[in-house]
GROMACS .gro file of N, CA and C in nm:
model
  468
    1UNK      N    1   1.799   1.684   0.022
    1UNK     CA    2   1.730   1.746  -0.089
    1UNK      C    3   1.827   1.826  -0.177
    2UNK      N    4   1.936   1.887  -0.079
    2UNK     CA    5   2.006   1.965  -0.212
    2UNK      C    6   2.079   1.876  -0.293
    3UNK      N    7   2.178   1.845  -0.275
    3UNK     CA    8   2.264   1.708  -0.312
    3UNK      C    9   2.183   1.615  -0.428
    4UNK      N   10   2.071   1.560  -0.414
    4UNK     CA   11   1.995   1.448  -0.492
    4UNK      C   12   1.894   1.592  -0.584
    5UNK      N   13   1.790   1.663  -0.497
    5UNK     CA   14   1.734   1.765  -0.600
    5UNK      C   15   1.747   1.881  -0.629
    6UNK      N   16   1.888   1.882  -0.585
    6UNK     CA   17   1.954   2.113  -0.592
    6UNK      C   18   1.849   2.170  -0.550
    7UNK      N   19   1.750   2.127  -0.447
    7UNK     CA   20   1.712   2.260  -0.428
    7UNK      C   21   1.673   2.216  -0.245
    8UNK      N   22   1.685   2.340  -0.167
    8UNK     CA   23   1.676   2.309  -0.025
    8UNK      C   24   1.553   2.293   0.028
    9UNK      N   25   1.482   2.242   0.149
    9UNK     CA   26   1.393   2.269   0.237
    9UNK      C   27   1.402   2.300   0.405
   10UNK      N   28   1.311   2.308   0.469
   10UNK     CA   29   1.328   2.348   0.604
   10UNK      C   30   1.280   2.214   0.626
   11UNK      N   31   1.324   2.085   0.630
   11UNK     CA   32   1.281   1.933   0.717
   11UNK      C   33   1.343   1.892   0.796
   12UNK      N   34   1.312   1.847   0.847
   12UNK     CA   35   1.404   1.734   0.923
   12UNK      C   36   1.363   1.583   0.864
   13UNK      N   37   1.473   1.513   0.915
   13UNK     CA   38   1.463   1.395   0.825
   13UNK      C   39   1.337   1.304   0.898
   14UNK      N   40   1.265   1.322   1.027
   14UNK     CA   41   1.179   1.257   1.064
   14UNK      C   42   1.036   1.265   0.990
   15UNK      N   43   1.086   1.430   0.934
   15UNK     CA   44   0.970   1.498   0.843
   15UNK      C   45   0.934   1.381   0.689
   16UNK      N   46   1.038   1.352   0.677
   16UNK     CA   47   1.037   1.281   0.542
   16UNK      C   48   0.994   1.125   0.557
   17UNK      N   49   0.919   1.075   0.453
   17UNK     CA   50   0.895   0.936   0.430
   17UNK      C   51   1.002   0.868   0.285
   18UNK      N   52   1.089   0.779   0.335
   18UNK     CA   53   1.137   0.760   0.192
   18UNK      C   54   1.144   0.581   0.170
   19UNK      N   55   1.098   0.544   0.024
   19UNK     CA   56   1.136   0.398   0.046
   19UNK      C   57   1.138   0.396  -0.101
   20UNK      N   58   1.224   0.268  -0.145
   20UNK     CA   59   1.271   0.302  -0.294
   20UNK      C   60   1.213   0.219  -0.357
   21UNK      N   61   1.097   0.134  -0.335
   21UNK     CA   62   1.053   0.077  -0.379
   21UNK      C   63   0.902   0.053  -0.360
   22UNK      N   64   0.794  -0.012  -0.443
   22UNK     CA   65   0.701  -0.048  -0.346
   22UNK      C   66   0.696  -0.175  -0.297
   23UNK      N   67   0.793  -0.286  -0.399
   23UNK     CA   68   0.850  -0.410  -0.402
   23UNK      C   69   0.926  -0.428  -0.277
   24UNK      N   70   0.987  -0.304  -0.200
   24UNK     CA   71   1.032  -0.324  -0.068
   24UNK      C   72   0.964  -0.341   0.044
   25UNK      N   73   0.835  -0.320   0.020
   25UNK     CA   74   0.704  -0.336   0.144
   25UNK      C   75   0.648  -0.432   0.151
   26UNK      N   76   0.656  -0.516   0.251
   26UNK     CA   77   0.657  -0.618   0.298
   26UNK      C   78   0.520  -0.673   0.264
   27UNK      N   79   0.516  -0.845   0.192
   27UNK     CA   80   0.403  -0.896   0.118
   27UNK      C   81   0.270  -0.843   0.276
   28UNK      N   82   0.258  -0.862   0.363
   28UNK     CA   83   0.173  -0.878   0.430
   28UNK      C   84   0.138  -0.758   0.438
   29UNK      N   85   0.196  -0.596   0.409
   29UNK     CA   86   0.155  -0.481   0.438
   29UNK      C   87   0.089  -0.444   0.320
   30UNK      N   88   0.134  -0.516   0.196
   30UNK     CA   89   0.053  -0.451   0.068
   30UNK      C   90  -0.123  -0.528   0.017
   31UNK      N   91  -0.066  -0.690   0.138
   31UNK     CA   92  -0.228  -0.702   0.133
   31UNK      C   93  -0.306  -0.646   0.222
   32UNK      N   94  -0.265  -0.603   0.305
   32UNK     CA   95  -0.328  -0.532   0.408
   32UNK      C   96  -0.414  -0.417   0.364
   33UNK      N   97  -0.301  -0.365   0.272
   33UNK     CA   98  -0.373  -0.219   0.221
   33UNK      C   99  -0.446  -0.240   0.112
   34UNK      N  100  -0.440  -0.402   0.037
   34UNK     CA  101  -0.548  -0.401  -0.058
   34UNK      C  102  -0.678  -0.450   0.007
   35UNK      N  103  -0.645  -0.496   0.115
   35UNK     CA  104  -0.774  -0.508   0.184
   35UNK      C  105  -0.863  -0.413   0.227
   36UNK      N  106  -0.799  -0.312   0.270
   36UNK     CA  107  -0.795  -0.200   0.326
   36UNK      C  108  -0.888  -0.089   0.227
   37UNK      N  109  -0.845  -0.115   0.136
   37UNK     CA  110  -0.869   0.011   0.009
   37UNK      C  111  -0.990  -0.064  -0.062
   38UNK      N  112  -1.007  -0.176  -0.082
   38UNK     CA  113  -1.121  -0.225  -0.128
   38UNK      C  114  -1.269  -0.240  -0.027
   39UNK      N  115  -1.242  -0.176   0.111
   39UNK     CA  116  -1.366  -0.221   0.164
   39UNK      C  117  -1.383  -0.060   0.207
   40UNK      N  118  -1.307   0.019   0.248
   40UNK     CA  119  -1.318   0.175   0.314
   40UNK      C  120  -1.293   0.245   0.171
   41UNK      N  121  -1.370   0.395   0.253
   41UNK     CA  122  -1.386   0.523   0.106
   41UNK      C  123  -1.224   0.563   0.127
   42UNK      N  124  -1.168   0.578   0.266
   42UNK     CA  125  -1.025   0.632   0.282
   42UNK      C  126  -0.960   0.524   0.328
   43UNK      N  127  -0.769   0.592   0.401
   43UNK     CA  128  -0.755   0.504   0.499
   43UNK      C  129  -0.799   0.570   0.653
   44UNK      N  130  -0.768   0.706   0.638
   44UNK     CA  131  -0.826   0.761   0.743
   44UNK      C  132  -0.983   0.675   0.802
   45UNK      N  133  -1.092   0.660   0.702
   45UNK     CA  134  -1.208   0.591   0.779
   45UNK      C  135  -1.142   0.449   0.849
   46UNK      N  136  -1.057   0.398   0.781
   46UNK     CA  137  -1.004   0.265   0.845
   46UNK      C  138  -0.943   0.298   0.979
   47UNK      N  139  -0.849   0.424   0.962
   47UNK     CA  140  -0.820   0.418   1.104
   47UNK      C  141  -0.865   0.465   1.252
   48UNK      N  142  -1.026   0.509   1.214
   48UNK     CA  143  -1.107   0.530   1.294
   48UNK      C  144  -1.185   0.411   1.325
   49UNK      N  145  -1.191   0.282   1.198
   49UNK     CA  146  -1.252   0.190   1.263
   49UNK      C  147  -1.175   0.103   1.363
   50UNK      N  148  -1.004   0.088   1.345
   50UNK     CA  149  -0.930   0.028   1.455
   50UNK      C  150  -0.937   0.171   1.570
   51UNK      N  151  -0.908   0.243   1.531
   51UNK     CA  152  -0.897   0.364   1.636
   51UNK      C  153  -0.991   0.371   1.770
   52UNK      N  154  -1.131   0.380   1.699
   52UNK     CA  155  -1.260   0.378   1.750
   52UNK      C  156  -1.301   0.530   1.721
   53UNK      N  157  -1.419   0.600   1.716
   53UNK     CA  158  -1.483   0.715   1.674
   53UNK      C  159  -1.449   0.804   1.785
   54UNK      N  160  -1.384   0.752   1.922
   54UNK     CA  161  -1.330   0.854   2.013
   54UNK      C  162  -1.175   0.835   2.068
   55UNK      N  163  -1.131   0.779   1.964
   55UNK     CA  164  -0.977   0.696   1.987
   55UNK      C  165  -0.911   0.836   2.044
   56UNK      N  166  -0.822   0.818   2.063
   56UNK     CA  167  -0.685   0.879   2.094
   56UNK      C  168  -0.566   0.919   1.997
   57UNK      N  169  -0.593   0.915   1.848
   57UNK     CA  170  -0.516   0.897   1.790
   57UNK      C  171  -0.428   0.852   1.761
   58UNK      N  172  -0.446   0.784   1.799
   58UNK     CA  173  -0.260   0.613   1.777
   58UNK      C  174  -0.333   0.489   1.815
   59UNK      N  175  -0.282   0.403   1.775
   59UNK     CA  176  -0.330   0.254   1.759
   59UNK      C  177  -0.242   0.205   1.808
   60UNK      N  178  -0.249   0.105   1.904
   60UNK     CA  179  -0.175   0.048   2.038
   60UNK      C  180  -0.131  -0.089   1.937
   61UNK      N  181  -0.056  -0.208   1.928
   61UNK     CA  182  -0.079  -0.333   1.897
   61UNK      C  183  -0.210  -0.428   1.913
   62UNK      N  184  -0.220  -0.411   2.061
   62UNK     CA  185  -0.387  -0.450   2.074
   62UNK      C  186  -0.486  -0.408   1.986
   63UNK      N  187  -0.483  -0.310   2.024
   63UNK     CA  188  -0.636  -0.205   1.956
   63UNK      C  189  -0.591  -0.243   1.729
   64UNK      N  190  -0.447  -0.268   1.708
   64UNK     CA  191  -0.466  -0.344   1.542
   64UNK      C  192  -0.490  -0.458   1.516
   65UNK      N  193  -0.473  -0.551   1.640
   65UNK     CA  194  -0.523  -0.742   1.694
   65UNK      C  195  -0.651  -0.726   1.642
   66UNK      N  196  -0.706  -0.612   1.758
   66UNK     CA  197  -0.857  -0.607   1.787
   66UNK      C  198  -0.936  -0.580   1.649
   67UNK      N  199  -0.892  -0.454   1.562
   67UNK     CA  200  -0.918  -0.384   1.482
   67UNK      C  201  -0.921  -0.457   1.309
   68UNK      N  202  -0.866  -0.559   1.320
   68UNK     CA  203  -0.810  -0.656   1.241
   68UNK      C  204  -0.927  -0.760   1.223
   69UNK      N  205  -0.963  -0.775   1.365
   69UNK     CA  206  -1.095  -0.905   1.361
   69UNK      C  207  -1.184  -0.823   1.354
   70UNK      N  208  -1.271  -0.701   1.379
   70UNK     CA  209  -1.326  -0.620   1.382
   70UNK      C  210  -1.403  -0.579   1.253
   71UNK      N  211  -1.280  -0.569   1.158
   71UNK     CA  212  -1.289  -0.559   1.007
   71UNK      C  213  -1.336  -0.685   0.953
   72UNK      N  214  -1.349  -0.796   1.047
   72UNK     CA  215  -1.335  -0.916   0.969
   72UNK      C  216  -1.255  -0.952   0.873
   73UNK      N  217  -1.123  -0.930   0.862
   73UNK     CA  218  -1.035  -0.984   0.775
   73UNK      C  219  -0.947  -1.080   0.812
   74UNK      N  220  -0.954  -1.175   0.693
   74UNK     CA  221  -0.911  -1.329   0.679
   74UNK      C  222  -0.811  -1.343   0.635
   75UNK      N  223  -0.766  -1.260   0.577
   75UNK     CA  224  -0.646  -1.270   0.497
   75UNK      C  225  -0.539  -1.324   0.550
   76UNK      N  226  -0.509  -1.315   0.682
   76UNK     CA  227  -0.385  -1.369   0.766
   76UNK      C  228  -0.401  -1.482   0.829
   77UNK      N  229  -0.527  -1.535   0.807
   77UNK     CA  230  -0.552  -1.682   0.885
   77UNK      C  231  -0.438  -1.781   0.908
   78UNK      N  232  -0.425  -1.864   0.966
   78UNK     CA  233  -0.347  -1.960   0.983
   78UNK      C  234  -0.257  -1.935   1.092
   79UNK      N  235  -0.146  -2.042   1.085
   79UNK     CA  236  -0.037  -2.050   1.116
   79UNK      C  237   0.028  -1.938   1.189
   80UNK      N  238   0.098  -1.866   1.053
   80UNK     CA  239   0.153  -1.721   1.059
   80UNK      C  240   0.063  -1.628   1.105
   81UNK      N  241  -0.053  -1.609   1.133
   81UNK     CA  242  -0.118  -1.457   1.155
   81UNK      C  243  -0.080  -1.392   1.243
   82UNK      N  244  -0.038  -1.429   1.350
   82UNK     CA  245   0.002  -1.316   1.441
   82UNK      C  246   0.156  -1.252   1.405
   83UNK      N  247   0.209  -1.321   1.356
   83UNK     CA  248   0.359  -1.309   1.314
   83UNK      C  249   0.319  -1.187   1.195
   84UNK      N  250   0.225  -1.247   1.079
   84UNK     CA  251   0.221  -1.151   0.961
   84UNK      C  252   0.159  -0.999   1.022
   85UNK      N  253   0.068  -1.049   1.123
   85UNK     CA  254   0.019  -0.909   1.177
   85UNK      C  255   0.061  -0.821   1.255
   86UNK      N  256   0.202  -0.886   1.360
   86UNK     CA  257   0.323  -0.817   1.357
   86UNK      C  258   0.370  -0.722   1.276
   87UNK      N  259   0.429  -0.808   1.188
   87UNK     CA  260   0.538  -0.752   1.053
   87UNK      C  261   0.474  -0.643   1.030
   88UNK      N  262   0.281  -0.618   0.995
   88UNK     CA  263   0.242  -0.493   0.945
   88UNK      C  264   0.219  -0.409   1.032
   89UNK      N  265   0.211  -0.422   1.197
   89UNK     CA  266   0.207  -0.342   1.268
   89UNK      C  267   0.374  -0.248   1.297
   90UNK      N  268   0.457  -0.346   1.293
   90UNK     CA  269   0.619  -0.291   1.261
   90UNK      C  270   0.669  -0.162   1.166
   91UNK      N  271   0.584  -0.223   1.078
   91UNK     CA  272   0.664  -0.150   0.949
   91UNK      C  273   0.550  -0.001   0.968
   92UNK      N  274   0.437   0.006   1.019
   92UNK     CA  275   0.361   0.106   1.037
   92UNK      C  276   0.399   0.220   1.162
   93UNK      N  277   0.493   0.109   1.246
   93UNK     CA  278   0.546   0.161   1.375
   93UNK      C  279   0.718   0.220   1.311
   94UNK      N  280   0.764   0.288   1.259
   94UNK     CA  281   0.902   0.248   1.243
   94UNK      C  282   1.005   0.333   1.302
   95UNK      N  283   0.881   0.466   1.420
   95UNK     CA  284   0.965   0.486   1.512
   95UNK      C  285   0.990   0.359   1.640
   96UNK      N  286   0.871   0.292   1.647
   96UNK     CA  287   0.928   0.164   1.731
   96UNK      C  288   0.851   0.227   1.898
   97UNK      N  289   0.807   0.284   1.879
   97UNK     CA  290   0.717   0.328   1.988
   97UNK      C  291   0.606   0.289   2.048
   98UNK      N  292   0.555   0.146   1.959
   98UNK     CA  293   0.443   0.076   2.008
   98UNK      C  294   0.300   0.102   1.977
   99UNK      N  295   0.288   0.202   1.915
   99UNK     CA  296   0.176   0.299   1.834
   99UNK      C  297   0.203   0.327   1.717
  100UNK      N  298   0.062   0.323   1.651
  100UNK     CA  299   0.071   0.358   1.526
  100UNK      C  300   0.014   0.552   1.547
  101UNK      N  301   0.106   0.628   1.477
  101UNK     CA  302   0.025   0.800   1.449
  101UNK      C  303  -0.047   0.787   1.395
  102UNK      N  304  -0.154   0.871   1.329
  102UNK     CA  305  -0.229   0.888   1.184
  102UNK      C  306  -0.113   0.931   1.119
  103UNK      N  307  -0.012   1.002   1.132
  103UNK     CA  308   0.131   1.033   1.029
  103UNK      C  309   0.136   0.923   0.978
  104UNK      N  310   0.224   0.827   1.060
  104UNK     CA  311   0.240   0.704   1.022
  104UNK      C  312   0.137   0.588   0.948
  105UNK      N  313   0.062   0.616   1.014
  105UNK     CA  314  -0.052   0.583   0.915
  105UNK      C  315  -0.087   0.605   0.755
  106UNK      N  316   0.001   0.763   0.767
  106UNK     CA  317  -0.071   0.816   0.619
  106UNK      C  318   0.009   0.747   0.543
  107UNK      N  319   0.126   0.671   0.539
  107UNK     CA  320   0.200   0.594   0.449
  107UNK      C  321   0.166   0.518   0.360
  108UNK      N  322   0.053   0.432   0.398
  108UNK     CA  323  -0.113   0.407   0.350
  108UNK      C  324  -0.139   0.423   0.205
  109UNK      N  325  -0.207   0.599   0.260
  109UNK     CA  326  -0.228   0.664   0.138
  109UNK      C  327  -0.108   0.668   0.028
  110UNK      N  328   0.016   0.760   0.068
  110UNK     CA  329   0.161   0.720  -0.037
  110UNK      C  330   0.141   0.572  -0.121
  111UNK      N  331   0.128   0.468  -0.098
  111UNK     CA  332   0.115   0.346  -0.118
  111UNK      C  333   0.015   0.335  -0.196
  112UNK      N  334  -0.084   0.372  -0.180
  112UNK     CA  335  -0.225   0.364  -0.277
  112UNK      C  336  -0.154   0.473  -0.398
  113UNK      N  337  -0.120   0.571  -0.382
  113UNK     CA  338  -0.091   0.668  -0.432
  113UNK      C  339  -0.017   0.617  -0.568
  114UNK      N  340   0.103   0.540  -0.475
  114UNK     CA  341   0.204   0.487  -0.602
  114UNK      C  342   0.142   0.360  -0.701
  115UNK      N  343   0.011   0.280  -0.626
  115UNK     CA  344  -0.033   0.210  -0.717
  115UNK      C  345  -0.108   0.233  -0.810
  116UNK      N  346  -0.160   0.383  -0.797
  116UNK     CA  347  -0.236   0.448  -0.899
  116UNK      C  348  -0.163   0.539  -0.992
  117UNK      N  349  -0.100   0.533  -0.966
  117UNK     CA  350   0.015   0.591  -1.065
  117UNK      C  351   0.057   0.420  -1.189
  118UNK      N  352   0.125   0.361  -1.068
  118UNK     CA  353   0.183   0.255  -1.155
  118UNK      C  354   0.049   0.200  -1.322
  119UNK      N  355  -0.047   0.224  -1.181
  119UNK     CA  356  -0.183   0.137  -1.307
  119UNK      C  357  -0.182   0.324  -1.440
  120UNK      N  358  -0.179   0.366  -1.410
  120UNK     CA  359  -0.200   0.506  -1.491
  120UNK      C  360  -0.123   0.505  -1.611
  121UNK      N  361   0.005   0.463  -1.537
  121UNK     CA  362   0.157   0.480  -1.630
  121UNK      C  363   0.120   0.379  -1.738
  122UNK      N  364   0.097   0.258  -1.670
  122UNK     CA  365   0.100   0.081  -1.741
  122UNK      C  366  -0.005   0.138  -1.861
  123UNK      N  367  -0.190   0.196  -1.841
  123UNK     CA  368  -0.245   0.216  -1.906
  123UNK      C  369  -0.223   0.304  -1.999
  124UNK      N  370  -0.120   0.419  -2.006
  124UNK     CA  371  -0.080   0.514  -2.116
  124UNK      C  372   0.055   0.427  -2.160
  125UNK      N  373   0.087   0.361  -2.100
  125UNK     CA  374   0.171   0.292  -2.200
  125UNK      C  375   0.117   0.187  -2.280
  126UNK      N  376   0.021   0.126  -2.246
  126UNK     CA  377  -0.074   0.000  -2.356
  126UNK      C  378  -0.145   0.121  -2.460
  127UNK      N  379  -0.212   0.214  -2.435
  127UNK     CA  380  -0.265   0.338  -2.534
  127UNK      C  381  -0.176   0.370  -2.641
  128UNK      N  382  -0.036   0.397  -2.606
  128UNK     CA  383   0.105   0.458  -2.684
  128UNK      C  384   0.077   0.304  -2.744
  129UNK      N  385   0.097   0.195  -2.705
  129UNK     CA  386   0.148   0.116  -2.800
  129UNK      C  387   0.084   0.037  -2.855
  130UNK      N  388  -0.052   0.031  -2.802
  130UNK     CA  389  -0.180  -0.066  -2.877
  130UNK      C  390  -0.280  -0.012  -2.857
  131UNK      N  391  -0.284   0.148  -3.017
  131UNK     CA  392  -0.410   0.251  -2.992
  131UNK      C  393  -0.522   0.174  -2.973
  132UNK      N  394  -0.607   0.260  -2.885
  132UNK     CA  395  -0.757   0.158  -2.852
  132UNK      C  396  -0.865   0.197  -2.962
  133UNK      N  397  -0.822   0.262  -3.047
  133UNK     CA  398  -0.880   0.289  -3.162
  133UNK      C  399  -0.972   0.138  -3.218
  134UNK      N  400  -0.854  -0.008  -3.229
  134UNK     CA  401  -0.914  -0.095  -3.257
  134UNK      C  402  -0.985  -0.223  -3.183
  135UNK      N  403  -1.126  -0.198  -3.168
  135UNK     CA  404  -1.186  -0.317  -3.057
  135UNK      C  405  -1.076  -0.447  -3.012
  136UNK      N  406  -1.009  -0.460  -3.080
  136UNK     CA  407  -0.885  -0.595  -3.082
  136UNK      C  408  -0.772  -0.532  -3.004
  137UNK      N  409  -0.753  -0.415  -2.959
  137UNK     CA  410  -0.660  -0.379  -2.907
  137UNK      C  411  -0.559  -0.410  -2.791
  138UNK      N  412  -0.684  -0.435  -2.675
  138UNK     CA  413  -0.679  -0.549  -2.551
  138UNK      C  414  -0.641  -0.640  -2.573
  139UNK      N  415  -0.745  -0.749  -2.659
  139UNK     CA  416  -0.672  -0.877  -2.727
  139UNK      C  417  -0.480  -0.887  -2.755
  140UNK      N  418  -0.510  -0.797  -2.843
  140UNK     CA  419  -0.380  -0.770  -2.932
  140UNK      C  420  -0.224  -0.735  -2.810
  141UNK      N  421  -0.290  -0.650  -2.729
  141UNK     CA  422  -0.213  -0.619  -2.575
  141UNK      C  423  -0.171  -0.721  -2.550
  142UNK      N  424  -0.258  -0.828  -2.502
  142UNK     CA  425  -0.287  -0.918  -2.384
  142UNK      C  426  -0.224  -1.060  -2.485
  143UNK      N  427  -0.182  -1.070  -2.596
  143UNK     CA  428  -0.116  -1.159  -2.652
  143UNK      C  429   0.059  -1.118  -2.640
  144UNK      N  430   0.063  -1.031  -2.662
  144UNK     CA  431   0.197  -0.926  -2.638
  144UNK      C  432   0.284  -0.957  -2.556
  145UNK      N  433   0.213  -0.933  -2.429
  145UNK     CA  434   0.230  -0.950  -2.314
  145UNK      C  435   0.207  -1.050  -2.207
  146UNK      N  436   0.163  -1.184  -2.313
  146UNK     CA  437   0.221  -1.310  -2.236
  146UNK      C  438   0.284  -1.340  -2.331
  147UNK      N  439   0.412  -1.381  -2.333
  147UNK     CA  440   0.504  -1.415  -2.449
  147UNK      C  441   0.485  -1.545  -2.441
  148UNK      N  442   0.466  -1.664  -2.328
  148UNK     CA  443   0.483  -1.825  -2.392
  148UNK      C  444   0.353  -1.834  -2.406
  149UNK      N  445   0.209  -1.802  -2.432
  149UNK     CA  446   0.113  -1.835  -2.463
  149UNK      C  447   0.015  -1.907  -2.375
  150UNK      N  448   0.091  -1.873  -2.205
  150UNK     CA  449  -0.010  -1.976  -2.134
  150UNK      C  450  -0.119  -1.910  -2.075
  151UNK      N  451  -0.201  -1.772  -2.103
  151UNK     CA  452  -0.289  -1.723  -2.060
  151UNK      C  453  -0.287  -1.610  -1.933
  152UNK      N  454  -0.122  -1.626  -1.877
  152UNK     CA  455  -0.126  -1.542  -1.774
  152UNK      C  456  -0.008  -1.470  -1.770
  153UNK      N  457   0.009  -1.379  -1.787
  153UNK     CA  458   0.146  -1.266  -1.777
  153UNK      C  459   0.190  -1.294  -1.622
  154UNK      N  460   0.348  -1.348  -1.658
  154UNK     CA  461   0.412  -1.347  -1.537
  154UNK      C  462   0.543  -1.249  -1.518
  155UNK      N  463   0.560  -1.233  -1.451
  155UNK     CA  464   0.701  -1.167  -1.429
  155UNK      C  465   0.813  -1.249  -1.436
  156UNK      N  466   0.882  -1.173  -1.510
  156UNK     CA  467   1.017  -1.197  -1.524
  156UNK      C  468   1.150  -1.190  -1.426
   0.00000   0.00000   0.00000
């Protein structure tokens, strides 16, 4: 903290969550959490539904297998599912201890956090540059911002 923001704290580095991207989180953890965020009010309620209403506070690998079909989510069908449902139990584990915390858990929230930002930013930046003053504005956006004309904004 001093070095990068001149100014100190009392942490330790276990204290801290850092990742420099959200593009660095692995495709299977960010559908997870859009799954996640579109069916629960929190993530906390989610992790009482893998948890169970008298859990223990940590989520075993089993108990996110279990917790996974539980939710009824499809998203990982196939082939890969146990592999993809790995990868998101990993990256949730990243002391490597075999449990998920609710700490670890709350990473979750950070994640939702930064996508509501990103959509916030994106929308005051279409406002700054295509006032919504005029009903055509969207339109006018949404031509902008597919430059070859095929109906769908891709990344570059």
């Amino acid at each position: 903290f001093e070095v990068y923001g001149c100014w100190s704290a009392d942490l330790e580095d276990e204290d801290v969550s850092w990742w420099s991207s959200f593009n660095d989180v692995p495709l299977a953890v960010r559908e997870f959490l859009e799954f996640i965020s579109s069916r629960y009010e929190s993530m906390d309620e989610a992790f009482v539904v893998i948890d169970g209403e008298k859990g223990n506070g940590k989520i075993t690998c089993r108990e996110f297998e279990e917790g996974i079909r539980k939710m009824k989510c499809k998203k990982f069908k196939g082939q890969n599912e146990a592999s993809r449902i790995s990868e998101i139990f990993r990256y949730l584990d990243p002391s490597g201890e075999g449990e998920i915390s609710k700490q670890e858990w709350a990473v979750l929230n950070k994640m939702l956090k930064e996508i509501d930002l990103s959509i916030w930013e994106f929308v005051q930046f279409c406002d700054r540059t295509w006032p919504p003053v005029d009903p055509a504005s969207l339109s006018t956006a949404w031509h902008a911002l597919d430059e070859d004309g095929s109906g769908s904004i891709t990344k570059k």
